[in-house]
């Protein structure tokens, strides 16, 4: 029993120690199996053997403890080394990924550049094809225009041969050389036309040869474009498709050799694209040169055809002229027969000429008399205007002084010449100045007069003279009445009708106007409409105008009724 208790205590401590020192499950199970295999024999052992077994078990535990500690240290070192390796691996992996991403971006940029160049190649190819198409169309048009011109040239040559044969036949008929009948200048012109026709024919043949050469060059350019340019474009498209296929998820895991191969292919593609650019530039330059040469030859052809047409027209004119010259001798003889009575006609014409000269002299004398009469009439008209202006100006000054005591007014006649801007003096001074100017010129004309101006001063001072535009409304009314009264004195009318002419005047001026009307009423009748009492003092008869039911009624009223009406209107006005 005592040994059993000791064994239980030892085994409990041992298992606790195993739990503490052993973290590995397999290692723990191995120690437990070894201890259990030894514990099963404990009841059968003697105390010395039991002690030996305990000592061996302790040795086993200590060895396990040391081994576990050693394993723990190694594991820690391995974990640290593993962490360092993982960090280095992650750093290297990150760098490789960045490098691969940069290379991928470069490849993408290069692919975009290649696609851009491919689009440029396609656009240039389309432009070249369109230019070739336009060149073909122009060539067809030139052929279309050239053929009728060639036919017209042939017809002209045939007509020229026919005309030459006609000329030869005419020579044979007349027995004389046709050219000898022409003038020296016409013969030189005919020879020059013949030389120019031969030269144009030779240039036409040269143009045909040049056109054949140009057609061969255009055919070679089309063949070169179809064989080389399209082949290069197909290769570029194939390489771009290959680059796009390698653009997937395998790019990240691609090796450096593959990237270098891709870079090499891209460089080769760029080099080929540059070669294509150079070849396209050369082709475009060749096409432009061909176009320039074609335009040049077309212009030359047009100029030559115009020259041929011009020469043909000139030749036709010469032929027509020759045809017209054949009947000329007979016509000249006929015309000479008409002038057989030329001497008699000359005598008759001489007599008619003398009569016409006498008639012209009579007409000149009549014209001179008419001009003198017109000058006299013009002078009389001028003097009549001057006299009338003098009288009206004098009356205007007198009437204005009566209406405005202490005031001064003058009429100014305006001229259209250089001196027209200078105003004339009033009254007699104006008439004398105009008469003096009339004496200076041979015949004064009334066309120089452009109008009449008025200058007034209500204070009588010369420095305060003003034009009509500078006056107030009442002053303008007073000046207008003064001018009417002045004209009335010069050329009186049978009656005058005034409608409220005193509306803008003050009482003093209304009284003056009333007195002037009373003075002039001896030779004329004045009918006035007024709402002021001053004009009623000198009136002979009064009429009242009333407005009832939208109808005006006129009644004869007395002076008292008129004054009451005017005063009432003034009071309630």
mmCIF file of C-alpha atoms in Angstrom, residues 26-410:
data_model
loop_
_atom_site.group_PDB
_atom_site.id
_atom_site.type_symbol
_atom_site.label_atom_id
_atom_site.label_comp_id
_atom_site.label_asym_id
_atom_site.label_seq_id
_atom_site.Cartn_x
_atom_site.Cartn_y
_atom_site.Cartn_z
ATOM 1 C CA UNK A 26 2.930 13.080 -30.902
ATOM 2 C CA UNK A 27 5.798 13.697 -28.524
ATOM 3 C CA UNK A 28 3.427 13.700 -25.555
ATOM 4 C CA UNK A 29 1.780 10.436 -26.653
ATOM 5 C CA UNK A 30 5.242 8.844 -27.080
ATOM 6 C CA UNK A 31 6.307 9.765 -23.503
ATOM 7 C CA UNK A 32 3.028 8.597 -22.031
ATOM 8 C CA UNK A 33 3.250 5.236 -23.832
ATOM 9 C CA UNK A 34 6.804 4.715 -22.521
ATOM 10 C CA UNK A 35 5.790 5.572 -18.961
ATOM 11 C CA UNK A 36 2.675 3.404 -19.039
ATOM 12 C CA UNK A 37 4.688 0.475 -20.348
ATOM 13 C CA UNK A 38 6.970 0.859 -17.362
ATOM 14 C CA UNK A 39 4.283 1.551 -14.790
ATOM 15 C CA UNK A 40 2.448 -1.664 -15.632
ATOM 16 C CA UNK A 41 5.383 -3.562 -14.210
ATOM 17 C CA UNK A 42 5.582 -1.593 -10.925
ATOM 18 C CA UNK A 43 3.490 -3.951 -8.721
ATOM 19 C CA UNK A 44 5.696 -6.868 -9.740
ATOM 20 C CA UNK A 45 9.022 -5.112 -9.064
ATOM 21 C CA UNK A 46 11.069 -4.979 -5.965
ATOM 22 C CA UNK A 47 12.013 -1.658 -4.375
ATOM 23 C CA UNK A 48 15.509 -1.531 -5.865
ATOM 24 C CA UNK A 49 14.210 -2.273 -9.309
ATOM 25 C CA UNK A 50 11.481 0.257 -8.778
ATOM 26 C CA UNK A 51 14.074 2.900 -7.921
ATOM 27 C CA UNK A 52 16.081 2.029 -10.996
ATOM 28 C CA UNK A 53 12.966 2.272 -13.072
ATOM 29 C CA UNK A 54 12.145 5.652 -11.560
ATOM 30 C CA UNK A 55 15.634 6.889 -12.279
ATOM 31 C CA UNK A 56 15.398 5.744 -15.913
ATOM 32 C CA UNK A 57 12.005 7.397 -16.202
ATOM 33 C CA UNK A 58 13.444 10.617 -14.839
ATOM 34 C CA UNK A 59 16.256 10.397 -17.338
ATOM 35 C CA UNK A 60 13.701 9.886 -20.065
ATOM 36 C CA UNK A 61 11.769 12.917 -18.911
ATOM 37 C CA UNK A 62 14.892 15.060 -18.711
ATOM 38 C CA UNK A 63 16.016 13.961 -22.155
ATOM 39 C CA UNK A 64 12.552 14.741 -23.487
ATOM 40 C CA UNK A 65 12.656 18.097 -21.789
ATOM 41 C CA UNK A 66 16.048 18.945 -23.321
ATOM 42 C CA UNK A 67 14.938 17.699 -26.702
ATOM 43 C CA UNK A 68 11.739 19.750 -26.514
ATOM 44 C CA UNK A 69 13.705 22.868 -25.574
ATOM 45 C CA UNK A 70 16.096 22.288 -28.454
ATOM 46 C CA UNK A 71 13.180 21.798 -30.841
ATOM 47 C CA UNK A 72 11.556 24.985 -29.567
ATOM 48 C CA UNK A 73 14.745 26.979 -30.205
ATOM 49 C CA UNK A 74 15.125 25.513 -33.676
ATOM 50 C CA UNK A 75 11.494 26.197 -34.457
ATOM 51 C CA UNK A 76 11.876 29.829 -33.410
ATOM 52 C CA UNK A 77 14.959 30.222 -35.581
ATOM 53 C CA UNK A 78 13.194 28.543 -38.467
ATOM 54 C CA UNK A 79 10.196 30.833 -38.020
ATOM 55 C CA UNK A 80 12.415 33.923 -37.998
ATOM 56 C CA UNK A 81 14.299 32.757 -41.066
ATOM 57 C CA UNK A 82 10.981 31.893 -42.696
ATOM 58 C CA UNK A 83 9.667 35.403 -41.931
ATOM 59 C CA UNK A 84 12.779 37.007 -43.385
ATOM 60 C CA UNK A 85 12.538 34.799 -46.436
ATOM 61 C CA UNK A 86 8.855 35.645 -46.816
ATOM 62 C CA UNK A 87 9.618 39.391 -46.528
ATOM 63 C CA UNK A 88 12.411 39.144 -49.079
ATOM 64 C CA UNK A 89 10.212 37.035 -51.307
ATOM 65 C CA UNK A 90 7.341 39.502 -51.002
ATOM 66 C CA UNK A 91 9.660 42.438 -51.739
ATOM 67 C CA UNK A 92 11.146 40.678 -54.752
ATOM 68 C CA UNK A 93 7.688 39.657 -55.878
ATOM 69 C CA UNK A 94 6.425 43.251 -55.466
ATOM 70 C CA UNK A 95 9.364 44.606 -57.452
ATOM 71 C CA UNK A 96 8.862 42.022 -60.161
ATOM 72 C CA UNK A 97 5.144 42.831 -60.291
ATOM 73 C CA UNK A 98 5.879 46.578 -60.564
ATOM 74 C CA UNK A 99 8.475 45.966 -63.252
ATOM 75 C CA UNK A 100 6.060 43.716 -65.146
ATOM 76 C CA UNK A 101 3.274 46.313 -64.775
ATOM 77 C CA UNK A 102 5.572 49.031 -66.126
ATOM 78 C CA UNK A 103 6.534 46.821 -69.030
ATOM 79 C CA UNK A 104 2.853 46.050 -69.629
ATOM 80 C CA UNK A 105 2.054 49.795 -69.616
ATOM 81 C CA UNK A 106 4.883 50.420 -72.044
ATOM 82 C CA UNK A 107 3.596 47.639 -74.256
ATOM 83 C CA UNK A 108 0.070 49.075 -74.077
ATOM 84 C CA UNK A 109 1.379 52.526 -75.040
ATOM 85 C CA UNK A 110 3.351 51.009 -77.878
ATOM 86 C CA UNK A 111 0.271 49.097 -79.001
ATOM 87 C CA UNK A 112 -1.768 52.312 -78.902
ATOM 88 C CA UNK A 113 0.894 54.055 -80.950
ATOM 89 C CA UNK A 114 0.887 51.160 -83.392
ATOM 90 C CA UNK A 115 -2.921 51.319 -83.613
ATOM 91 C CA UNK A 116 -2.717 55.084 -84.185
ATOM 92 C CA UNK A 117 -0.153 54.560 -86.913
ATOM 93 C CA UNK A 118 -2.319 51.816 -88.342
ATOM 94 C CA UNK A 119 -5.260 54.222 -88.499
ATOM 95 C CA UNK A 120 -2.988 56.778 -90.127
ATOM 96 C CA UNK A 121 -1.865 54.142 -92.626
ATOM 97 C CA UNK A 122 -5.481 53.276 -93.370
ATOM 98 C CA UNK A 123 -6.398 56.958 -93.743
ATOM 99 C CA UNK A 124 -3.398 57.571 -95.988
ATOM 100 C CA UNK A 125 -4.278 54.452 -97.953
ATOM 101 C CA UNK A 126 -7.847 55.682 -98.388
ATOM 102 C CA UNK A 127 -6.584 59.127 -99.410
ATOM 103 C CA UNK A 128 -4.125 57.580 -101.869
ATOM 104 C CA UNK A 129 -6.857 55.363 -103.288
ATOM 105 C CA UNK A 130 -9.179 58.357 -103.585
ATOM 106 C CA UNK A 131 -6.433 60.363 -105.292
ATOM 107 C CA UNK A 132 -5.827 57.465 -107.637
ATOM 108 C CA UNK A 133 -9.543 57.365 -108.333
ATOM 109 C CA UNK A 134 -9.595 61.106 -109.048
ATOM 110 C CA UNK A 135 -6.533 60.697 -111.273
ATOM 111 C CA UNK A 136 -8.308 57.951 -113.177
ATOM 112 C CA UNK A 137 -11.396 60.133 -113.527
ATOM 113 C CA UNK A 138 -9.281 63.067 -114.677
ATOM 114 C CA UNK A 139 -7.508 60.819 -117.142
ATOM 115 C CA UNK A 140 -10.851 59.585 -118.451
ATOM 116 C CA UNK A 141 -12.102 63.158 -118.686
ATOM 117 C CA UNK A 142 -8.950 64.223 -120.485
ATOM 118 C CA UNK A 143 -9.411 61.293 -122.856
ATOM 119 C CA UNK A 144 -13.031 62.296 -123.395
ATOM 120 C CA UNK A 145 -12.051 65.909 -124.077
ATOM 121 C CA UNK A 146 -8.997 64.909 -126.090
ATOM 122 C CA UNK A 147 -10.814 62.635 -128.513
ATOM 123 C CA UNK A 148 -13.303 65.248 -129.814
ATOM 124 C CA UNK A 149 -10.473 67.769 -130.017
ATOM 125 C CA UNK A 150 -8.447 65.274 -131.988
ATOM 126 C CA UNK A 151 -11.428 64.649 -134.235
ATOM 127 C CA UNK A 152 -11.936 68.397 -134.629
ATOM 128 C CA UNK A 153 -8.241 68.730 -135.454
ATOM 129 C CA UNK A 154 -8.571 66.021 -138.065
ATOM 130 C CA UNK A 155 -11.637 67.716 -139.485
ATOM 131 C CA UNK A 156 -9.762 71.016 -139.525
ATOM 132 C CA UNK A 157 -6.868 69.358 -141.292
ATOM 133 C CA UNK A 158 -9.295 67.864 -143.798
ATOM 134 C CA UNK A 159 -10.938 71.256 -144.292
ATOM 135 C CA UNK A 160 -7.480 72.789 -144.632
ATOM 136 C CA UNK A 161 -6.586 70.265 -147.320
ATOM 137 C CA UNK A 162 -9.910 70.962 -149.006
ATOM 138 C CA UNK A 163 -9.258 74.687 -148.865
ATOM 139 C CA UNK A 164 -5.769 74.183 -150.267
ATOM 140 C CA UNK A 165 -7.192 72.108 -153.097
ATOM 141 C CA UNK A 166 -9.813 74.815 -153.651
ATOM 142 C CA UNK A 167 -7.068 77.399 -153.696
ATOM 143 C CA UNK A 168 -5.099 75.363 -156.240
ATOM 144 C CA UNK A 169 -8.179 74.993 -158.390
ATOM 145 C CA UNK A 170 -8.820 78.721 -158.159
ATOM 146 C CA UNK A 171 -5.219 79.333 -159.156
ATOM 147 C CA UNK A 172 -5.649 77.098 -162.155
ATOM 148 C CA UNK A 173 -8.885 78.857 -163.110
ATOM 149 C CA UNK A 174 -7.561 82.360 -162.769
ATOM 150 C CA UNK A 175 -4.162 81.529 -164.238
ATOM 151 C CA UNK A 176 -2.462 83.662 -161.601
ATOM 152 C CA UNK A 177 -1.129 82.953 -158.148
ATOM 153 C CA UNK A 178 -3.693 83.691 -155.445
ATOM 154 C CA UNK A 179 -1.066 84.772 -152.979
ATOM 155 C CA UNK A 180 0.295 87.269 -155.461
ATOM 156 C CA UNK A 181 -3.094 89.021 -155.415
ATOM 157 C CA UNK A 182 -2.920 89.416 -151.648
ATOM 158 C CA UNK A 183 -0.981 92.116 -149.927
ATOM 159 C CA UNK A 184 2.454 91.388 -148.538
ATOM 160 C CA UNK A 185 1.121 91.447 -144.987
ATOM 161 C CA UNK A 186 -1.659 88.951 -145.812
ATOM 162 C CA UNK A 187 0.851 86.618 -147.525
ATOM 163 C CA UNK A 188 3.101 86.713 -144.438
ATOM 164 C CA UNK A 189 0.144 85.996 -142.212
ATOM 165 C CA UNK A 190 -0.948 83.005 -144.325
ATOM 166 C CA UNK A 191 2.604 81.601 -144.230
ATOM 167 C CA UNK A 192 2.779 82.141 -140.475
ATOM 168 C CA UNK A 193 -0.548 80.372 -140.012
ATOM 169 C CA UNK A 194 0.660 77.390 -142.028
ATOM 170 C CA UNK A 195 3.896 77.189 -139.990
ATOM 171 C CA UNK A 196 1.966 77.473 -136.744
ATOM 172 C CA UNK A 197 -0.445 74.728 -137.823
ATOM 173 C CA UNK A 198 2.464 72.393 -138.546
ATOM 174 C CA UNK A 199 4.045 73.257 -135.197
ATOM 175 C CA UNK A 200 0.767 72.608 -133.366
ATOM 176 C CA UNK A 201 0.424 69.252 -135.084
ATOM 177 C CA UNK A 202 3.916 68.285 -133.936
ATOM 178 C CA UNK A 203 3.184 69.430 -130.358
ATOM 179 C CA UNK A 204 -0.047 67.457 -130.438
ATOM 180 C CA UNK A 205 1.893 64.310 -131.272
ATOM 181 C CA UNK A 206 4.299 65.063 -128.408
ATOM 182 C CA UNK A 207 1.336 65.476 -126.056
ATOM 183 C CA UNK A 208 0.036 62.061 -127.103
ATOM 184 C CA UNK A 209 3.417 60.478 -126.309
ATOM 185 C CA UNK A 210 3.582 62.235 -122.926
ATOM 186 C CA UNK A 211 0.088 61.080 -122.077
ATOM 187 C CA UNK A 212 1.051 57.475 -122.858
ATOM 188 C CA UNK A 213 4.098 57.825 -120.575
ATOM 189 C CA UNK A 214 1.952 59.277 -117.768
ATOM 190 C CA UNK A 215 -0.531 56.425 -118.069
ATOM 191 C CA UNK A 216 2.344 53.935 -117.688
ATOM 192 C CA UNK A 217 3.646 55.759 -114.586
ATOM 193 C CA UNK A 218 0.173 55.795 -113.012
ATOM 194 C CA UNK A 219 -0.199 52.066 -113.680
ATOM 195 C CA UNK A 220 3.164 51.354 -112.011
ATOM 196 C CA UNK A 221 2.200 53.482 -108.986
ATOM 197 C CA UNK A 222 -1.096 51.618 -108.626
ATOM 198 C CA UNK A 223 0.717 48.254 -108.823
ATOM 199 C CA UNK A 224 3.266 49.360 -106.216
ATOM 200 C CA UNK A 225 0.550 50.546 -103.840
ATOM 201 C CA UNK A 226 -1.511 47.381 -104.243
ATOM 202 C CA UNK A 227 1.477 45.038 -103.717
ATOM 203 C CA UNK A 228 3.600 46.791 -101.054
ATOM 204 C CA UNK A 229 1.377 49.081 -99.012
ATOM 205 C CA UNK A 230 -1.421 46.573 -98.463
ATOM 206 C CA UNK A 231 1.110 43.820 -97.625
ATOM 207 C CA UNK A 232 2.741 46.032 -94.958
ATOM 208 C CA UNK A 233 -0.637 46.979 -93.520
ATOM 209 C CA UNK A 234 -1.641 43.300 -93.256
ATOM 210 C CA UNK A 235 1.608 42.498 -91.430
ATOM 211 C CA UNK A 236 1.070 45.357 -88.972
ATOM 212 C CA UNK A 237 -2.507 44.217 -88.294
ATOM 213 C CA UNK A 238 -1.338 40.614 -87.741
ATOM 214 C CA UNK A 239 1.340 41.699 -85.262
ATOM 215 C CA UNK A 240 -1.150 43.886 -83.402
ATOM 216 C CA UNK A 241 -3.528 40.931 -83.120
ATOM 217 C CA UNK A 242 -0.681 38.768 -81.777
ATOM 218 C CA UNK A 243 0.141 41.430 -79.223
ATOM 219 C CA UNK A 244 -3.515 41.587 -78.186
ATOM 220 C CA UNK A 245 -3.651 37.792 -77.714
ATOM 221 C CA UNK A 246 -0.665 37.900 -75.338
ATOM 222 C CA UNK A 247 -2.262 40.720 -73.376
ATOM 223 C CA UNK A 248 -4.370 38.452 -71.082
ATOM 224 C CA UNK A 249 -3.745 37.106 -67.610
ATOM 225 C CA UNK A 250 -0.537 35.286 -68.636
ATOM 226 C CA UNK A 251 1.337 38.593 -68.983
ATOM 227 C CA UNK A 252 2.045 38.766 -65.235
ATOM 228 C CA UNK A 253 3.651 35.314 -65.262
ATOM 229 C CA UNK A 254 5.518 35.853 -68.539
ATOM 230 C CA UNK A 255 9.284 35.623 -68.370
ATOM 231 C CA UNK A 256 11.810 38.276 -69.205
ATOM 232 C CA UNK A 257 12.674 36.568 -72.434
ATOM 233 C CA UNK A 258 9.084 36.851 -73.619
ATOM 234 C CA UNK A 259 9.018 40.550 -72.724
ATOM 235 C CA UNK A 260 12.234 41.096 -74.622
ATOM 236 C CA UNK A 261 10.788 39.242 -77.590
ATOM 237 C CA UNK A 262 7.688 41.439 -77.456
ATOM 238 C CA UNK A 263 9.846 44.557 -77.237
ATOM 239 C CA UNK A 264 11.866 43.359 -80.192
ATOM 240 C CA UNK A 265 8.717 42.709 -82.198
ATOM 241 C CA UNK A 266 7.390 46.160 -81.260
ATOM 242 C CA UNK A 267 10.649 47.768 -82.357
ATOM 243 C CA UNK A 268 10.548 45.818 -85.591
ATOM 244 C CA UNK A 269 6.950 46.909 -86.100
ATOM 245 C CA UNK A 270 7.885 50.529 -85.438
ATOM 246 C CA UNK A 271 10.778 50.251 -87.882
ATOM 247 C CA UNK A 272 8.486 48.745 -90.490
ATOM 248 C CA UNK A 273 5.914 51.472 -89.803
ATOM 249 C CA UNK A 274 8.607 54.099 -90.344
ATOM 250 C CA UNK A 275 9.542 52.367 -93.574
ATOM 251 C CA UNK A 276 5.888 52.433 -94.546
ATOM 252 C CA UNK A 277 5.733 56.154 -93.688
ATOM 253 C CA UNK A 278 8.754 56.820 -95.860
ATOM 254 C CA UNK A 279 7.353 54.757 -98.706
ATOM 255 C CA UNK A 280 3.970 56.500 -98.395
ATOM 256 C CA UNK A 281 5.658 59.918 -98.368
ATOM 257 C CA UNK A 282 7.639 58.985 -101.449
ATOM 258 C CA UNK A 283 4.502 57.683 -103.126
ATOM 259 C CA UNK A 284 2.560 60.851 -102.247
ATOM 260 C CA UNK A 285 5.415 63.008 -103.535
ATOM 261 C CA UNK A 286 5.461 60.992 -106.749
ATOM 262 C CA UNK A 287 1.697 61.318 -107.094
ATOM 263 C CA UNK A 288 1.872 65.082 -106.525
ATOM 264 C CA UNK A 289 4.598 65.373 -109.136
ATOM 265 C CA UNK A 290 2.498 63.316 -111.521
ATOM 266 C CA UNK A 291 -0.502 65.531 -110.818
ATOM 267 C CA UNK A 292 1.561 68.655 -111.437
ATOM 268 C CA UNK A 293 2.937 67.243 -114.660
ATOM 269 C CA UNK A 294 -0.551 66.179 -115.768
ATOM 270 C CA UNK A 295 -1.927 69.642 -114.971
ATOM 271 C CA UNK A 296 0.980 71.184 -116.865
ATOM 272 C CA UNK A 297 0.392 69.008 -119.903
ATOM 273 C CA UNK A 298 -3.359 69.599 -119.704
ATOM 274 C CA UNK A 299 -2.754 73.348 -119.670
ATOM 275 C CA UNK A 300 -0.345 72.984 -122.562
ATOM 276 C CA UNK A 301 -2.894 70.914 -124.440
ATOM 277 C CA UNK A 302 -5.594 73.493 -123.731
ATOM 278 C CA UNK A 303 -3.353 76.336 -124.877
ATOM 279 C CA UNK A 304 -2.458 74.473 -128.052
ATOM 280 C CA UNK A 305 -6.082 73.638 -128.762
ATOM 281 C CA UNK A 306 -7.038 77.277 -128.159
ATOM 282 C CA UNK A 307 -4.274 78.339 -130.501
ATOM 283 C CA UNK A 308 -5.467 75.818 -133.093
ATOM 284 C CA UNK A 309 -9.044 77.063 -132.758
ATOM 285 C CA UNK A 310 -7.880 80.658 -133.003
ATOM 286 C CA UNK A 311 -5.763 79.928 -136.050
ATOM 287 C CA UNK A 312 -8.627 77.986 -137.584
ATOM 288 C CA UNK A 313 -10.930 80.935 -137.061
ATOM 289 C CA UNK A 314 -8.330 83.273 -138.514
ATOM 290 C CA UNK A 315 -7.933 80.967 -141.488
ATOM 291 C CA UNK A 316 -11.694 80.919 -141.965
ATOM 292 C CA UNK A 317 -11.721 84.700 -141.759
ATOM 293 C CA UNK A 318 -8.976 84.874 -144.356
ATOM 294 C CA UNK A 319 -10.899 82.485 -146.579
ATOM 295 C CA UNK A 320 -14.076 84.495 -146.199
ATOM 296 C CA UNK A 321 -12.111 87.634 -146.870
ATOM 297 C CA UNK A 322 -10.712 86.096 -150.036
ATOM 298 C CA UNK A 323 -14.208 85.122 -151.081
ATOM 299 C CA UNK A 324 -15.350 88.666 -150.392
ATOM 300 C CA UNK A 325 -12.467 90.145 -152.365
ATOM 301 C CA UNK A 326 -13.330 88.313 -155.593
ATOM 302 C CA UNK A 327 -16.421 90.417 -156.444
ATOM 303 C CA UNK A 328 -14.765 93.655 -155.274
ATOM 304 C CA UNK A 329 -13.538 94.781 -158.734
ATOM 305 C CA UNK A 330 -17.028 94.538 -160.199
ATOM 306 C CA UNK A 331 -18.450 96.381 -157.204
ATOM 307 C CA UNK A 332 -15.851 99.114 -157.617
ATOM 308 C CA UNK A 333 -16.764 99.517 -161.248
ATOM 309 C CA UNK A 334 -20.439 99.705 -160.314
ATOM 310 C CA UNK A 335 -19.696 102.324 -157.656
ATOM 311 C CA UNK A 336 -17.637 104.347 -160.134
ATOM 312 C CA UNK A 337 -20.603 104.398 -162.496
ATOM 313 C CA UNK A 338 -22.676 105.942 -159.710
ATOM 314 C CA UNK A 339 -20.262 108.892 -159.493
ATOM 315 C CA UNK A 340 -20.481 109.764 -163.173
ATOM 316 C CA UNK A 341 -22.647 112.790 -162.253
ATOM 317 C CA UNK A 342 -20.433 113.792 -159.343
ATOM 318 C CA UNK A 343 -19.570 117.215 -160.850
ATOM 319 C CA UNK A 344 -23.217 118.257 -161.166
ATOM 320 C CA UNK A 345 -23.866 117.057 -157.626
ATOM 321 C CA UNK A 346 -20.857 119.047 -156.378
ATOM 322 C CA UNK A 347 -22.199 122.252 -157.946
ATOM 323 C CA UNK A 348 -25.649 121.675 -156.418
ATOM 324 C CA UNK A 349 -24.156 120.893 -153.012
ATOM 325 C CA UNK A 350 -22.019 124.045 -153.137
ATOM 326 C CA UNK A 351 -25.105 126.190 -153.788
ATOM 327 C CA UNK A 352 -26.976 124.457 -150.953
ATOM 328 C CA UNK A 353 -23.972 125.035 -148.679
ATOM 329 C CA UNK A 354 -24.014 128.795 -149.374
ATOM 330 C CA UNK A 355 -27.748 128.947 -148.653
ATOM 331 C CA UNK A 356 -27.251 127.037 -145.412
ATOM 332 C CA UNK A 357 -24.429 129.352 -144.364
ATOM 333 C CA UNK A 358 -26.669 132.395 -144.917
ATOM 334 C CA UNK A 359 -29.451 130.685 -143.000
ATOM 335 C CA UNK A 360 -27.061 129.986 -140.143
ATOM 336 C CA UNK A 361 -25.996 133.628 -140.021
ATOM 337 C CA UNK A 362 -29.662 134.690 -139.810
ATOM 338 C CA UNK A 363 -30.239 132.182 -137.016
ATOM 339 C CA UNK A 364 -27.172 133.466 -135.176
ATOM 340 C CA UNK A 365 -28.470 137.036 -135.389
ATOM 341 C CA UNK A 366 -31.885 135.909 -134.155
ATOM 342 C CA UNK A 367 -30.262 133.967 -131.327
ATOM 343 C CA UNK A 368 -28.246 137.040 -130.353
ATOM 344 C CA UNK A 369 -31.400 139.220 -130.300
ATOM 345 C CA UNK A 370 -33.227 136.612 -128.216
ATOM 346 C CA UNK A 371 -30.340 136.456 -125.740
ATOM 347 C CA UNK A 372 -30.310 140.261 -125.480
ATOM 348 C CA UNK A 373 -34.074 140.226 -124.839
ATOM 349 C CA UNK A 374 -33.648 137.539 -122.180
ATOM 350 C CA UNK A 375 -30.910 139.599 -120.533
ATOM 351 C CA UNK A 376 -33.184 142.664 -120.534
ATOM 352 C CA UNK A 377 -36.030 140.636 -119.029
ATOM 353 C CA UNK A 378 -33.674 139.137 -116.467
ATOM 354 C CA UNK A 379 -32.449 142.619 -115.544
ATOM 355 C CA UNK A 380 -36.025 143.906 -115.229
ATOM 356 C CA UNK A 381 -36.961 140.953 -113.083
ATOM 357 C CA UNK A 382 -33.903 141.573 -110.934
ATOM 358 C CA UNK A 383 -34.782 145.282 -110.580
ATOM 359 C CA UNK A 384 -38.426 144.421 -109.792
ATOM 360 C CA UNK A 385 -37.314 142.062 -107.024
ATOM 361 C CA UNK A 386 -34.931 144.700 -105.689
ATOM 362 C CA UNK A 387 -37.642 147.382 -105.775
ATOM 363 C CA UNK A 388 -40.214 145.135 -104.109
ATOM 364 C CA UNK A 389 -37.722 144.049 -101.469
ATOM 365 C CA UNK A 390 -36.784 147.673 -100.838
ATOM 366 C CA UNK A 391 -40.433 148.724 -100.346
ATOM 367 C CA UNK A 392 -41.329 145.724 -98.174
ATOM 368 C CA UNK A 393 -38.164 146.168 -96.102
ATOM 369 C CA UNK A 394 -38.921 149.862 -95.564
ATOM 370 C CA UNK A 395 -42.573 149.173 -94.637
ATOM 371 C CA UNK A 396 -41.500 146.315 -92.355
ATOM 372 C CA UNK A 397 -39.146 148.571 -90.411
ATOM 373 C CA UNK A 398 -41.813 151.303 -90.078
ATOM 374 C CA UNK A 399 -44.588 148.884 -89.015
ATOM 375 C CA UNK A 400 -42.320 147.162 -86.489
ATOM 376 C CA UNK A 401 -41.379 150.515 -84.939
ATOM 377 C CA UNK A 402 -45.105 151.303 -84.560
ATOM 378 C CA UNK A 403 -45.861 147.924 -83.005
ATOM 379 C CA UNK A 404 -42.762 147.978 -80.791
ATOM 380 C CA UNK A 405 -41.824 151.570 -79.923
ATOM 381 C CA UNK A 406 -38.060 151.791 -79.639
ATOM 382 C CA UNK A 407 -37.577 148.475 -81.490
ATOM 383 C CA UNK A 408 -35.707 147.861 -84.715
ATOM 384 C CA UNK A 409 -36.203 145.259 -87.482
ATOM 385 C CA UNK A 410 -34.671 144.636 -90.907
#
